[in-house]
PDB file of C-alpha atoms in Angstrom:
ATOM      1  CA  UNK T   1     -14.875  -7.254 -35.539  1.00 47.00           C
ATOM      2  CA  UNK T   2     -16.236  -6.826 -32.218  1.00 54.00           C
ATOM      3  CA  UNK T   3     -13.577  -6.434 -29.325  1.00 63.00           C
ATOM      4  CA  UNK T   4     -14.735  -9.093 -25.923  1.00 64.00           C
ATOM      5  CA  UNK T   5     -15.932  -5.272 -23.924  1.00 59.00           C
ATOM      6  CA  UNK T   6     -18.295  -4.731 -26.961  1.00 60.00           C
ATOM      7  CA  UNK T   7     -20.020  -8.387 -26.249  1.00 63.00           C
ATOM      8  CA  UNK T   8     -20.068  -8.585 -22.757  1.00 60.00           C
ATOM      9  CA  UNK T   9     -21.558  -4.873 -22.847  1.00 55.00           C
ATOM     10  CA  UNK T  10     -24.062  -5.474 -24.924  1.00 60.00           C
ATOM     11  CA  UNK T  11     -25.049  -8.788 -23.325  1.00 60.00           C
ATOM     12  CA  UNK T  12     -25.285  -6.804 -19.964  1.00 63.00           C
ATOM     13  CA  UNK T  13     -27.237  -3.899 -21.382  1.00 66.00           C
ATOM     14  CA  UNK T  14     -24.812  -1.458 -21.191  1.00 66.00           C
ATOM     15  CA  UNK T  15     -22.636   0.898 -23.124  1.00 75.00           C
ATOM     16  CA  UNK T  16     -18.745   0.135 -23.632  1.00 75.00           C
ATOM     17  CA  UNK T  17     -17.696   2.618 -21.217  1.00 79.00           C
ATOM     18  CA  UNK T  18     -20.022   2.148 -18.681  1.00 77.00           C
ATOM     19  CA  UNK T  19     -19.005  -1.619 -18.781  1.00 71.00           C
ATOM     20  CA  UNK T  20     -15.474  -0.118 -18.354  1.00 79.00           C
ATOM     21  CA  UNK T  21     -16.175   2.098 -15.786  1.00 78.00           C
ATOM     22  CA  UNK T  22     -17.805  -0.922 -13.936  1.00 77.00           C
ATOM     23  CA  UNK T  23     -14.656  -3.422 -14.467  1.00 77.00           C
ATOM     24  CA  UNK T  24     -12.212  -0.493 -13.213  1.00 77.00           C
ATOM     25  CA  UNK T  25     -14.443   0.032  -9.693  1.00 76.00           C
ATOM     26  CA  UNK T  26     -14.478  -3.656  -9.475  1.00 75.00           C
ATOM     27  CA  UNK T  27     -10.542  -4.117  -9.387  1.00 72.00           C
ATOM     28  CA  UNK T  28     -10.274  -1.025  -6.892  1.00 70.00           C
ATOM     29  CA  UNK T  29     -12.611  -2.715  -4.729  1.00 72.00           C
ATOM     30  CA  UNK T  30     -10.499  -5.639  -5.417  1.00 69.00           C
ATOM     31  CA  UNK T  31      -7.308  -3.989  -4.512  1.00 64.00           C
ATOM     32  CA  UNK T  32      -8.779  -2.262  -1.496  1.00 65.00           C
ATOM     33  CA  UNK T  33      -9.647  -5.595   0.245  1.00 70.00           C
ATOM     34  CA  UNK T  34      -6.143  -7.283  -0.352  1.00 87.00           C
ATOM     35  CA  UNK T  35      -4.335  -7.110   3.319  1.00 88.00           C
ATOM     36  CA  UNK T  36      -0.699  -8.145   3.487  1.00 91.00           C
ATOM     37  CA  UNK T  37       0.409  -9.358   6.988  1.00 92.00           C
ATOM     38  CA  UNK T  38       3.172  -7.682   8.747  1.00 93.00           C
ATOM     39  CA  UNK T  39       6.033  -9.552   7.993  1.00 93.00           C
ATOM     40  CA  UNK T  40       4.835  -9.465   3.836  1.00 92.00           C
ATOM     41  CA  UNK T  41       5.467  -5.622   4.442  1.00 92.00           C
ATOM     42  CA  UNK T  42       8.427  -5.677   6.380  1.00 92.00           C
ATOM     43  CA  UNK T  43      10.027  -7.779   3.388  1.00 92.00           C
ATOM     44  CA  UNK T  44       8.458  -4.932   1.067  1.00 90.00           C
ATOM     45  CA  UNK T  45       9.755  -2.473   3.006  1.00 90.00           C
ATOM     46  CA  UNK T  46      13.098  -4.006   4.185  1.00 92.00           C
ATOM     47  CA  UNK T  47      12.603  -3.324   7.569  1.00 93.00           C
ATOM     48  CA  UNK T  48      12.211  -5.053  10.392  1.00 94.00           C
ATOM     49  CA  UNK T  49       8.847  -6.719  11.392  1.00 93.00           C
ATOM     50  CA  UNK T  50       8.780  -4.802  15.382  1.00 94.00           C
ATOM     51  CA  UNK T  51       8.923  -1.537  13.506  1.00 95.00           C
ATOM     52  CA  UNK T  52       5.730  -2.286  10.800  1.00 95.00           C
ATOM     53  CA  UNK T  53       4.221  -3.134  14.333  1.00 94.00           C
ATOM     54  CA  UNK T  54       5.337  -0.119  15.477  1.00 95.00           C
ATOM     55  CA  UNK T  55       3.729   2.157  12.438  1.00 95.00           C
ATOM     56  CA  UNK T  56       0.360   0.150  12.931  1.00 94.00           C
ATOM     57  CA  UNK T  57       0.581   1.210  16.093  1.00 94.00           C
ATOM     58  CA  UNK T  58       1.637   4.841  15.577  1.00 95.00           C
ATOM     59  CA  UNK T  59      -1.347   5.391  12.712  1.00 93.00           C
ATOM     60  CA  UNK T  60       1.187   5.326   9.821  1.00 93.00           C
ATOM     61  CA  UNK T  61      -1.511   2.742   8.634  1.00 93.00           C
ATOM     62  CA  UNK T  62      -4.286   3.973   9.904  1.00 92.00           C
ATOM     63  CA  UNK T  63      -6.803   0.497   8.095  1.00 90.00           C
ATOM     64  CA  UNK T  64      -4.187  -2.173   9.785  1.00 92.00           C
ATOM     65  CA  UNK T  65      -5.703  -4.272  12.276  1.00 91.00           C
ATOM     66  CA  UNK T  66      -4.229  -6.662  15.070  1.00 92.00           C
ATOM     67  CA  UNK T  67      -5.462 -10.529  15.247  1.00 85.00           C
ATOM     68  CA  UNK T  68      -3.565 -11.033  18.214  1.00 88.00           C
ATOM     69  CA  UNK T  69      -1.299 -13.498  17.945  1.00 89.00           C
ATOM     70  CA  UNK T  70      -1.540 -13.870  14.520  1.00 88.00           C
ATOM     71  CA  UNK T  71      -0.380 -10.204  14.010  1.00 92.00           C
ATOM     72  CA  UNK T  72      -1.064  -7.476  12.510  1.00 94.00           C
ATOM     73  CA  UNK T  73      -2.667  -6.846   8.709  1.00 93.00           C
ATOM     74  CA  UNK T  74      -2.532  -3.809   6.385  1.00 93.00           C
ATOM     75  CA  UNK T  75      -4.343  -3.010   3.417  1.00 91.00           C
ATOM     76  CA  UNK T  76      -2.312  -3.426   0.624  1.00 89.00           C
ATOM     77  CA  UNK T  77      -3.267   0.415  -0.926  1.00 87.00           C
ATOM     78  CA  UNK T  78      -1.559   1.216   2.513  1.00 90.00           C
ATOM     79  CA  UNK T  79       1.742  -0.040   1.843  1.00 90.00           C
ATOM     80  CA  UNK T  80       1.495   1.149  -2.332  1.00 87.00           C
ATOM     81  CA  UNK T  81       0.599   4.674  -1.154  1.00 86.00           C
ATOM     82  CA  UNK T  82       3.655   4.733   0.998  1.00 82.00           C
ATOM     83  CA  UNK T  83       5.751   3.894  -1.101  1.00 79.00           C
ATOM     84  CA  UNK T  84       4.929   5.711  -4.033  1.00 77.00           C
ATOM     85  CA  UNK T  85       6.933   8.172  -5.044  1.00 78.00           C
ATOM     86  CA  UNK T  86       6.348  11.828  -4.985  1.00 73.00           C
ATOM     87  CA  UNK T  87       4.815  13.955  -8.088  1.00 71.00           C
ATOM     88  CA  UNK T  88       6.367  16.860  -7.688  1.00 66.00           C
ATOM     89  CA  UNK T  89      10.238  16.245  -5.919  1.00 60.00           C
ATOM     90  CA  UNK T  90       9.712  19.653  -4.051  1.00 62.00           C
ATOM     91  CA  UNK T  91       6.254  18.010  -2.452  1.00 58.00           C
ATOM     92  CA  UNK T  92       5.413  14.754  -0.712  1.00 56.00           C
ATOM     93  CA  UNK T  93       3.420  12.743  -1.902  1.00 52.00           C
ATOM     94  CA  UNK T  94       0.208  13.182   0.398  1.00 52.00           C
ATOM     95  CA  UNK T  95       0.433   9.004   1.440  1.00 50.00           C
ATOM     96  CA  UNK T  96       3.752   8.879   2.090  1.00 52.00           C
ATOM     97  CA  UNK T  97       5.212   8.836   5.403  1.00 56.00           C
ATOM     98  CA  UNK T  98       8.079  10.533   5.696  1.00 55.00           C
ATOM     99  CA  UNK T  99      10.904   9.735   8.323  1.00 52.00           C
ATOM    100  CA  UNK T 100      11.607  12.140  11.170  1.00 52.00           C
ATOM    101  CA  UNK T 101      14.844  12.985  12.470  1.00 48.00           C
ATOM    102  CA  UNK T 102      13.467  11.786  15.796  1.00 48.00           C
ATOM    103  CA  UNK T 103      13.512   8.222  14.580  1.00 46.00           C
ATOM    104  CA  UNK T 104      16.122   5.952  14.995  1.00 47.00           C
ATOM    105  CA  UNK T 105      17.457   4.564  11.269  1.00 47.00           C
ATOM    106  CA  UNK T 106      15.926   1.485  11.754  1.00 49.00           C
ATOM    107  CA  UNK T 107      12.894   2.760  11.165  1.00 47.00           C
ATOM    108  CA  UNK T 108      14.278   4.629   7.988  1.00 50.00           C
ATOM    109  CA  UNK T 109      14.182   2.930   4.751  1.00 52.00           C
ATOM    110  CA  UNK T 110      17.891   1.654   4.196  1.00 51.00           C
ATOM    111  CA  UNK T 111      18.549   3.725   1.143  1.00 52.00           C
ATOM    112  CA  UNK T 112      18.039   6.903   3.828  1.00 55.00           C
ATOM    113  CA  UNK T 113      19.848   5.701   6.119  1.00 49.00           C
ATOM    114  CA  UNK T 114      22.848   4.793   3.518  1.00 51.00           C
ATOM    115  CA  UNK T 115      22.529   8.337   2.331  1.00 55.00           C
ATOM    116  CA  UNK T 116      22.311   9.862   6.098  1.00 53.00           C
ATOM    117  CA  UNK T 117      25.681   8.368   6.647  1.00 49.00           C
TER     118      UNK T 117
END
């Protein structure tokens, strides 16, 4: 029996992987276009909602953009690749932003600034 990719590949004219190749660059595209507002990612984050104002403004998302009054909004990828833990526990990950000593803890993550103290 034919699997659902099969049918809908054939009925589009193209092979199974192409098909799959197609669906997988669709839900990036997908993903890339989802924005979370800055109080969504201050709840993500558990921080507080004047410092993911302060990282939009400080380039730690460099894609957010400010409506004003209605706030700020991030690309989800944004928040996912900051959060995302390293590969390699000797190297960060290239996405993630990691906290200076120059920054006061409430603009570490709590479990940092548990472990700091």
């Amino acid at each position: 029996m034919k699997s659902n990719l099969d049918d809908t590949a054939a009925l589009c004219g193209l092979s199974a992987k192409a098909h799959e190749d197609l669906q997988q660059d669709l839900a990036q595209r997908v993903l890339s276009a989802l924005v979370l507002t800055g109080r969504e990612v201050s709840t993500l984050l558990v921080v507080a909602d004047d410092t993911v104002s302060q990282w939009c403004r400080d380039g730690r998302f460099p894609s957010a953009f400010n409506f004003g009054r209605a706030g700020w909004r991030v690309p989800l990828q944004e928040v996912l690749a900051l959060t995302a833990p390293p590969t390699d526990p000797s190297t960060p990950s290239a996405g993630a932003a990691q906290p200076t000593e120059t920054e006061s803890f409430d603009t570490k993550r709590f479990s940092d600034w548990r472990t700091a103290a």
